[in-house]
């Protein structure tokens, strides 16, 4: 064996030890972030989120890699996985794999810092906010109307980041259906609204982001869903809102900033 090859072989043999996963570091990451949805002990908070306790480490790593590079698509997990390093991926995989599995009925609680929100119902928004946009949602047969307060509209028009005090609000309505159960369109091309279902909201103010883990934090934005009687809808996990809006950090975490800037 030549000297060069001997060194190469020695390096190869040394690799697995150098890459051994750090279960404690994985546990800390899960406690800080992943636990918001998958539960700190790998038992998830709800039906649409997989349990990861006792899952095989190799499978978890493989899924996180394809979620990170985007070949497996899920807006929430793409945003999360893109922020994980290769080491963090092996660490969290090793941690989840080390946990005992749970029965199908078991559920974890939401993280309290992600159920707390600074956003309150914007009384009188129909008079004081600007209605700046409408979107049809054919899949859910809904139409949404978007409103923004003056602080948000002024900043967007001036091409500035949305400041503290900015408030974006949406009314969610079911569409009126024809006999074939398809949404009826008005002359403007938008679905004709039938019944209002709920409201969604995002707003920011000083310090509102301070208890939110970095991988989820949208600066000082908080989120809320309101029922028709203007109360906070129970069981809203802000982790989902934050994760999906997180990649929009260059546009004030707002999907409709262009439309807002063009508001009349
Ligand atoms: C905001 C909620 C949320 C957070 C926070 C979150 N996840 Fe997820 N995760 C999901 C959802 C929802 C899915 C299911 C995705 C799908 O349907 O494709 C998922 C799927 C996964 C999967 C694939 C599981 C499978 O069976 O294929 C892995 C692995 C995973 N998450 C790991 C993590 C790790 C590690 C973290 C923390 C760094 C994390 N997740 C944080 C919501 C979340
Ligand atoms: C799966 C990704 C995803 C999740 C999760 C999500 N949003 Fe959004 N959000 C969007 C998209 C895309 C838009 C653009 C228009 C639309 O779909 O309504 C949007 C728009 C909004 C708007 C209008 C302002 C803007 O950004 O354009 C508000 C307010 C809002 N979302 C609140 C919420 C709240 C509250 C939650 C959590 C309960 C949430 N969102 C969860 C993707 C998401």
Short mmCIF file of C-alpha atoms and ligand atoms in Angstrom, two decimals:
data_model
loop_
_atom_site.label_atom_id
_atom_site.label_comp_id
_atom_site.label_asym_id
_atom_site.label_seq_id
_atom_site.Cartn_x
_atom_site.Cartn_y
_atom_site.Cartn_z
CA UNK A 1 0.00 0.00 0.00
CA UNK A 2 1.40 3.42 -0.89
CA UNK A 3 1.74 6.02 1.80
CA UNK A 4 -0.95 8.24 0.26
CA UNK A 5 -3.46 5.38 0.15
CA UNK A 6 -2.68 4.40 3.71
CA UNK A 7 -3.47 7.93 4.85
CA UNK A 8 -6.68 7.96 2.83
CA UNK A 9 -7.79 4.68 4.42
CA UNK A 10 -6.92 5.92 7.90
CA UNK A 11 -8.97 9.08 7.28
CA UNK A 12 -11.93 7.06 6.07
CA UNK A 13 -11.84 4.85 9.14
CA UNK A 14 -11.73 7.90 11.38
CA UNK A 15 -14.80 9.49 9.78
CA UNK A 16 -17.68 7.70 11.52
CA UNK A 17 -16.38 8.59 14.98
CA UNK A 18 -15.95 12.25 14.03
CA UNK A 19 -19.54 12.34 12.74
CA UNK A 20 -21.21 10.52 15.64
CA UNK A 21 -24.50 12.24 16.37
CA UNK A 22 -24.84 14.29 19.54
CA UNK A 23 -28.15 13.21 21.10
CA UNK A 24 -28.03 15.92 23.78
CA UNK A 25 -27.60 18.66 21.15
CA UNK A 26 -30.47 17.09 19.20
CA UNK A 27 -32.64 17.11 22.31
CA UNK A 28 -31.89 20.81 22.91
CA UNK A 29 -32.85 21.71 19.33
CA UNK A 30 -36.09 19.72 19.58
CA UNK A 31 -36.92 21.37 22.92
CA UNK A 32 -36.33 24.82 21.40
CA UNK A 33 -38.09 24.47 18.03
CA UNK A 34 -39.32 21.13 16.67
CA UNK A 35 -41.25 20.43 19.87
CA UNK A 36 -43.67 23.21 18.91
CA UNK A 37 -45.22 20.78 16.43
CA UNK A 38 -43.69 17.32 16.87
CA UNK A 39 -43.69 17.52 20.69
CA UNK A 40 -40.56 17.61 22.83
CA UNK A 41 -40.84 13.83 23.31
CA UNK A 42 -41.55 13.24 19.61
CA UNK A 43 -45.32 12.85 20.10
CA UNK A 44 -46.94 15.52 17.91
CA UNK A 45 -49.46 18.20 18.86
CA UNK A 46 -52.09 17.25 16.28
CA UNK A 47 -53.44 14.93 13.61
CA UNK A 48 -51.71 16.62 10.63
CA UNK A 49 -48.21 16.44 12.12
CA UNK A 50 -46.27 13.14 12.30
CA UNK A 51 -44.96 11.62 15.55
CA UNK A 52 -41.18 11.23 15.28
CA UNK A 53 -40.48 9.31 18.51
CA UNK A 54 -38.94 5.89 17.79
CA UNK A 55 -38.71 6.67 14.07
CA UNK A 56 -35.51 5.34 12.45
CA UNK A 57 -32.65 7.87 12.41
CA UNK A 58 -31.75 7.09 8.78
CA UNK A 59 -35.31 7.79 7.63
CA UNK A 60 -35.52 11.06 9.59
CA UNK A 61 -32.18 12.22 8.15
CA UNK A 62 -33.19 11.31 4.61
CA UNK A 63 -36.50 13.20 4.94
CA UNK A 64 -34.83 16.28 6.43
CA UNK A 65 -32.33 16.33 3.54
CA UNK A 66 -35.05 16.27 0.86
CA UNK A 67 -37.12 18.80 2.82
CA UNK A 68 -34.01 21.02 3.04
CA UNK A 69 -33.17 20.84 -0.68
CA UNK A 70 -36.87 21.15 -1.60
CA UNK A 71 -37.31 17.86 -3.50
CA UNK A 72 -39.95 16.95 -0.91
CA UNK A 73 -42.39 19.83 -0.77
CA UNK A 74 -44.13 21.13 2.34
CA UNK A 75 -44.05 24.91 2.92
CA UNK A 76 -43.73 24.64 6.70
CA UNK A 77 -41.03 21.94 6.79
CA UNK A 78 -39.10 23.39 3.82
CA UNK A 79 -38.78 26.63 5.80
CA UNK A 80 -37.62 24.74 8.92
CA UNK A 81 -35.28 22.20 7.30
CA UNK A 82 -33.52 24.84 5.18
CA UNK A 83 -32.24 26.33 8.45
CA UNK A 84 -30.70 23.05 9.74
CA UNK A 85 -27.02 22.14 9.25
CA UNK A 86 -25.95 18.58 8.38
CA UNK A 87 -24.82 18.06 12.00
CA UNK A 88 -28.10 19.33 13.40
CA UNK A 89 -29.93 16.92 11.10
CA UNK A 90 -28.02 13.91 12.44
CA UNK A 91 -28.39 15.14 16.02
CA UNK A 92 -32.18 15.57 15.95
CA UNK A 93 -32.54 12.26 14.05
CA UNK A 94 -30.54 10.43 16.72
CA UNK A 95 -32.57 12.06 19.49
CA UNK A 96 -35.98 11.20 18.00
CA UNK A 97 -34.79 7.64 17.27
CA UNK A 98 -33.78 7.24 20.93
CA UNK A 99 -37.29 7.99 22.26
CA UNK A 100 -39.98 5.42 23.04
CA UNK A 101 -42.94 5.41 20.63
CA UNK A 102 -46.43 6.41 21.74
CA UNK A 103 -49.96 5.17 21.10
CA UNK A 104 -51.99 6.78 18.33
CA UNK A 105 -54.17 8.70 20.81
CA UNK A 106 -51.26 10.43 22.58
CA UNK A 107 -50.78 14.15 21.87
CA UNK A 108 -48.39 16.82 23.15
CA UNK A 109 -49.46 20.30 24.26
CA UNK A 110 -48.58 23.41 22.25
CA UNK A 111 -45.63 25.46 23.53
CA UNK A 112 -47.15 28.23 25.67
CA UNK A 113 -44.92 30.94 24.15
CA UNK A 114 -46.45 30.07 20.74
CA UNK A 115 -50.08 30.25 21.80
CA UNK A 116 -49.59 33.67 23.40
CA UNK A 117 -50.16 36.50 20.91
CA UNK A 118 -50.08 40.29 21.11
CA UNK A 119 -52.64 40.61 18.30
CA UNK A 120 -56.08 41.82 19.41
CA UNK A 121 -59.23 42.22 17.29
CA UNK A 122 -59.05 45.48 15.28
CA UNK A 123 -62.37 47.07 16.27
CA UNK A 124 -63.70 49.39 13.55
CA UNK A 125 -61.29 48.04 10.91
CA UNK A 126 -64.04 48.24 8.28
CA UNK A 127 -63.88 52.03 8.58
CA UNK A 128 -60.25 52.71 9.49
CA UNK A 129 -58.35 50.05 7.45
CA UNK A 130 -57.75 50.06 3.68
CA UNK A 131 -59.16 47.09 1.74
CA UNK A 132 -56.24 46.37 -0.60
CA UNK A 133 -56.71 42.94 -2.14
CA UNK A 134 -59.05 39.97 -2.85
CA UNK A 135 -58.10 36.36 -3.65
CA UNK A 136 -60.28 33.43 -4.82
CA UNK A 137 -59.43 30.03 -3.29
CA UNK A 138 -60.93 27.46 -5.71
CA UNK A 139 -59.70 24.40 -3.73
CA UNK A 140 -61.52 25.43 -0.55
CA UNK A 141 -64.29 27.38 -2.38
CA UNK A 142 -63.47 30.50 -0.37
CA UNK A 143 -62.79 34.13 -1.08
CA UNK A 144 -60.60 36.31 1.14
CA UNK A 145 -60.59 40.10 1.51
CA UNK A 146 -57.40 41.75 2.75
CA UNK A 147 -57.26 44.88 4.90
CA UNK A 148 -54.35 46.89 6.33
CA UNK A 149 -54.05 49.75 8.79
CA UNK A 150 -52.50 53.12 7.94
CA UNK A 151 -49.06 52.33 9.39
CA UNK A 152 -48.80 49.31 7.07
CA UNK A 153 -50.17 51.04 3.95
CA UNK A 154 -47.99 54.15 4.37
CA UNK A 155 -44.80 52.10 4.77
CA UNK A 156 -45.59 49.77 1.86
CA UNK A 157 -46.35 52.71 -0.46
CA UNK A 158 -43.04 54.33 0.55
CA UNK A 159 -41.18 51.07 -0.16
CA UNK A 160 -40.22 50.69 3.50
CA UNK A 161 -40.32 47.64 5.78
CA UNK A 162 -43.60 47.41 7.67
CA UNK A 163 -42.99 49.03 11.08
CA UNK A 164 -44.16 48.26 14.60
CA UNK A 165 -47.85 49.09 14.75
CA UNK A 166 -48.50 47.57 11.30
CA UNK A 167 -51.62 45.36 11.13
CA UNK A 168 -52.74 43.07 8.25
CA UNK A 169 -56.13 41.44 8.43
CA UNK A 170 -58.16 39.09 6.26
CA UNK A 171 -61.85 38.19 6.20
CA UNK A 172 -62.36 34.57 5.10
CA UNK A 173 -65.70 33.83 3.40
CA UNK A 174 -67.20 30.74 1.81
CA UNK A 175 -68.17 31.29 -1.83
CA UNK A 176 -71.77 31.13 -3.04
CA UNK A 177 -72.19 27.86 -5.01
CA UNK A 178 -74.24 27.14 -8.13
CA UNK A 179 -76.32 23.97 -8.62
CA UNK A 180 -73.22 22.01 -9.68
CA UNK A 181 -71.57 23.15 -6.40
CA UNK A 182 -69.07 25.39 -8.20
CA UNK A 183 -68.34 28.91 -6.88
CA UNK A 184 -70.39 31.66 -8.53
CA UNK A 185 -68.25 34.48 -9.97
CA UNK A 186 -69.26 38.14 -9.96
CA UNK A 187 -68.65 40.62 -12.80
CA UNK A 188 -65.25 41.44 -11.22
CA UNK A 189 -64.08 37.81 -11.56
CA UNK A 190 -64.10 37.21 -7.81
CA UNK A 191 -66.22 34.57 -6.12
CA UNK A 192 -69.46 35.93 -4.71
CA UNK A 193 -69.19 35.77 -0.92
CA UNK A 194 -71.79 33.70 0.91
CA UNK A 195 -71.07 33.27 4.63
CA UNK A 196 -68.18 34.67 6.60
CA UNK A 197 -66.16 31.92 8.33
CA UNK A 198 -63.40 33.61 10.40
CA UNK A 199 -60.65 36.24 10.30
CA UNK A 200 -56.85 35.87 10.18
CA UNK A 201 -54.45 38.53 11.36
CA UNK A 202 -50.79 39.44 11.64
CA UNK A 203 -49.43 42.49 13.43
CA UNK A 204 -46.18 43.62 14.99
CA UNK A 205 -45.08 45.62 17.98
CA UNK A 206 -41.97 46.07 20.10
CA UNK A 207 -40.92 42.93 21.95
CA UNK A 208 -43.61 40.64 20.52
CA UNK A 209 -40.97 38.30 19.08
CA UNK A 210 -38.83 37.98 22.17
CA UNK A 211 -40.08 34.58 23.42
CA UNK A 212 -40.28 33.00 19.95
CA UNK A 213 -37.44 30.59 19.03
CA UNK A 214 -35.07 32.00 16.37
CA UNK A 215 -35.86 29.35 13.76
CA UNK A 216 -39.53 30.44 13.86
CA UNK A 217 -39.24 34.13 14.76
CA UNK A 218 -40.61 36.70 12.26
CA UNK A 219 -38.90 39.67 13.96
CA UNK A 220 -41.70 41.18 16.12
CA UNK A 221 -44.70 39.84 14.13
CA UNK A 222 -47.39 37.85 15.96
CA UNK A 223 -50.35 36.02 14.40
CA UNK A 224 -53.96 35.33 15.36
CA UNK A 225 -57.18 33.76 14.11
CA UNK A 226 -60.49 35.28 15.25
CA UNK A 227 -63.93 33.71 15.35
CA UNK A 228 -66.95 35.67 14.06
CA UNK A 229 -67.66 36.90 17.58
CA UNK A 230 -64.21 38.55 17.56
CA UNK A 231 -62.63 36.11 20.02
CA UNK A 232 -59.27 34.37 19.63
CA UNK A 233 -59.91 30.97 18.08
CA UNK A 234 -58.73 28.37 20.61
CA UNK A 235 -55.95 25.92 19.69
CA UNK A 236 -54.11 28.06 17.16
CA UNK A 237 -50.44 27.05 17.01
CA UNK A 238 -48.54 30.16 15.92
CA UNK A 239 -45.57 27.90 15.09
CA UNK A 240 -47.34 27.03 11.82
CA UNK A 241 -48.03 30.65 10.85
CA UNK A 242 -44.49 31.71 11.77
CA UNK A 243 -42.81 28.82 9.92
CA UNK A 244 -44.71 29.39 6.67
CA UNK A 245 -44.25 33.19 6.65
CA UNK A 246 -40.59 32.97 7.83
CA UNK A 247 -38.93 32.69 4.37
CA UNK A 248 -40.49 36.07 3.44
CA UNK A 249 -38.04 38.03 5.61
CA UNK A 250 -37.11 40.33 2.69
CA UNK A 251 -40.74 41.45 2.21
CA UNK A 252 -41.86 42.11 5.80
CA UNK A 253 -42.99 38.44 6.14
CA UNK A 254 -45.97 39.42 3.98
CA UNK A 255 -47.16 37.48 0.92
CA UNK A 256 -49.22 40.38 -0.45
CA UNK A 257 -46.75 43.28 0.02
CA UNK A 258 -46.84 44.20 -3.69
CA UNK A 259 -50.61 44.53 -3.64
CA UNK A 260 -50.39 46.50 -0.39
CA UNK A 261 -47.87 48.94 -1.93
CA UNK A 262 -50.30 49.44 -4.83
CA UNK A 263 -53.28 50.05 -2.50
CA UNK A 264 -55.44 53.00 -3.54
C1 LIG B 1 -44.73 24.51 12.52
C2 LIG B 1 -44.80 23.08 12.77
C3 LIG B 1 -43.53 22.27 12.60
C4 LIG B 1 -42.30 22.50 13.17
C5 LIG B 1 -41.88 23.66 14.11
C6 LIG B 1 -41.45 21.40 12.77
N1 LIG B 1 -42.15 20.54 11.97
FE1 LIG B 1 -41.44 18.85 11.08
N2 LIG B 1 -43.23 18.55 10.16
C7 LIG B 1 -44.33 19.39 10.28
C8 LIG B 1 -45.38 18.90 9.40
C9 LIG B 1 -46.74 19.53 9.22
C10 LIG B 1 -44.87 17.76 8.75
C11 LIG B 1 -45.58 16.89 7.69
C12 LIG B 1 -45.09 17.37 6.34
C13 LIG B 1 -45.79 16.75 5.17
O1 LIG B 1 -46.99 16.52 5.24
O2 LIG B 1 -45.08 16.49 4.17
C14 LIG B 1 -43.51 17.57 9.26
C15 LIG B 1 -42.67 16.56 8.84
C16 LIG B 1 -41.40 16.33 9.36
C17 LIG B 1 -40.57 15.20 9.02
C18 LIG B 1 -40.91 14.08 8.05
C19 LIG B 1 -41.58 12.96 8.81
C20 LIG B 1 -41.99 11.80 7.94
O3 LIG B 1 -42.64 10.89 8.49
O4 LIG B 1 -41.69 11.76 6.74
C21 LIG B 1 -39.43 15.32 9.76
C22 LIG B 1 -38.25 14.36 9.78
C23 LIG B 1 -39.54 16.54 10.54
N3 LIG B 1 -40.75 17.12 10.28
C24 LIG B 1 -38.57 16.99 11.41
C25 LIG B 1 -38.63 18.23 12.07
C26 LIG B 1 -37.54 18.78 12.85
C27 LIG B 1 -36.20 18.11 13.08
C28 LIG B 1 -37.97 19.99 13.32
C29 LIG B 1 -37.21 21.00 14.14
C30 LIG B 1 -35.92 21.44 13.65
C31 LIG B 1 -39.33 20.18 12.84
N4 LIG B 1 -39.69 19.09 12.07
C32 LIG B 1 -40.13 21.27 13.14
C33 LIG B 1 -44.44 20.48 11.10
C34 LIG B 1 -43.42 21.06 11.83
C1 LIG B 2 -48.77 26.87 4.46
C2 LIG B 2 -48.28 28.22 4.58
C3 LIG B 2 -49.01 29.20 5.47
C4 LIG B 2 -49.37 29.03 6.77
C5 LIG B 2 -49.19 27.81 7.66
C6 LIG B 2 -49.95 30.30 7.18
N1 LIG B 2 -49.95 31.19 6.15
FE1 LIG B 2 -50.66 33.11 6.20
N2 LIG B 2 -50.37 33.27 4.21
C7 LIG B 2 -49.86 32.28 3.39
C8 LIG B 2 -50.00 32.69 2.00
C9 LIG B 2 -49.52 31.89 0.80
C10 LIG B 2 -50.62 33.97 2.02
C11 LIG B 2 -51.02 34.81 0.80
C12 LIG B 2 -52.46 34.91 0.55
C13 LIG B 2 -53.31 33.88 1.16
O1 LIG B 2 -53.08 32.68 0.87
O2 LIG B 2 -54.21 34.27 1.94
C14 LIG B 2 -50.83 34.31 3.43
C15 LIG B 2 -51.36 35.50 3.86
C16 LIG B 2 -51.64 35.81 5.17
C17 LIG B 2 -52.16 37.09 5.63
C18 LIG B 2 -52.36 38.34 4.78
C19 LIG B 2 -51.04 39.14 4.75
C20 LIG B 2 -49.98 38.50 3.87
O3 LIG B 2 -48.99 37.93 4.40
O4 LIG B 2 -50.13 38.53 2.64
C21 LIG B 2 -52.39 36.97 6.98
C22 LIG B 2 -52.95 38.03 7.91
C23 LIG B 2 -52.01 35.60 7.34
N3 LIG B 2 -51.54 34.94 6.23
C24 LIG B 2 -52.14 35.10 8.62
C25 LIG B 2 -51.80 33.78 8.95
C26 LIG B 2 -52.06 33.19 10.24
C27 LIG B 2 -52.74 33.86 11.42
C28 LIG B 2 -51.57 31.91 10.19
C29 LIG B 2 -51.58 30.83 11.26
C30 LIG B 2 -52.84 30.53 11.88
C31 LIG B 2 -51.02 31.70 8.86
N4 LIG B 2 -51.16 32.87 8.14
C32 LIG B 2 -50.46 30.52 8.44
C33 LIG B 2 -49.27 31.10 3.80
C34 LIG B 2 -49.40 30.56 5.07
#
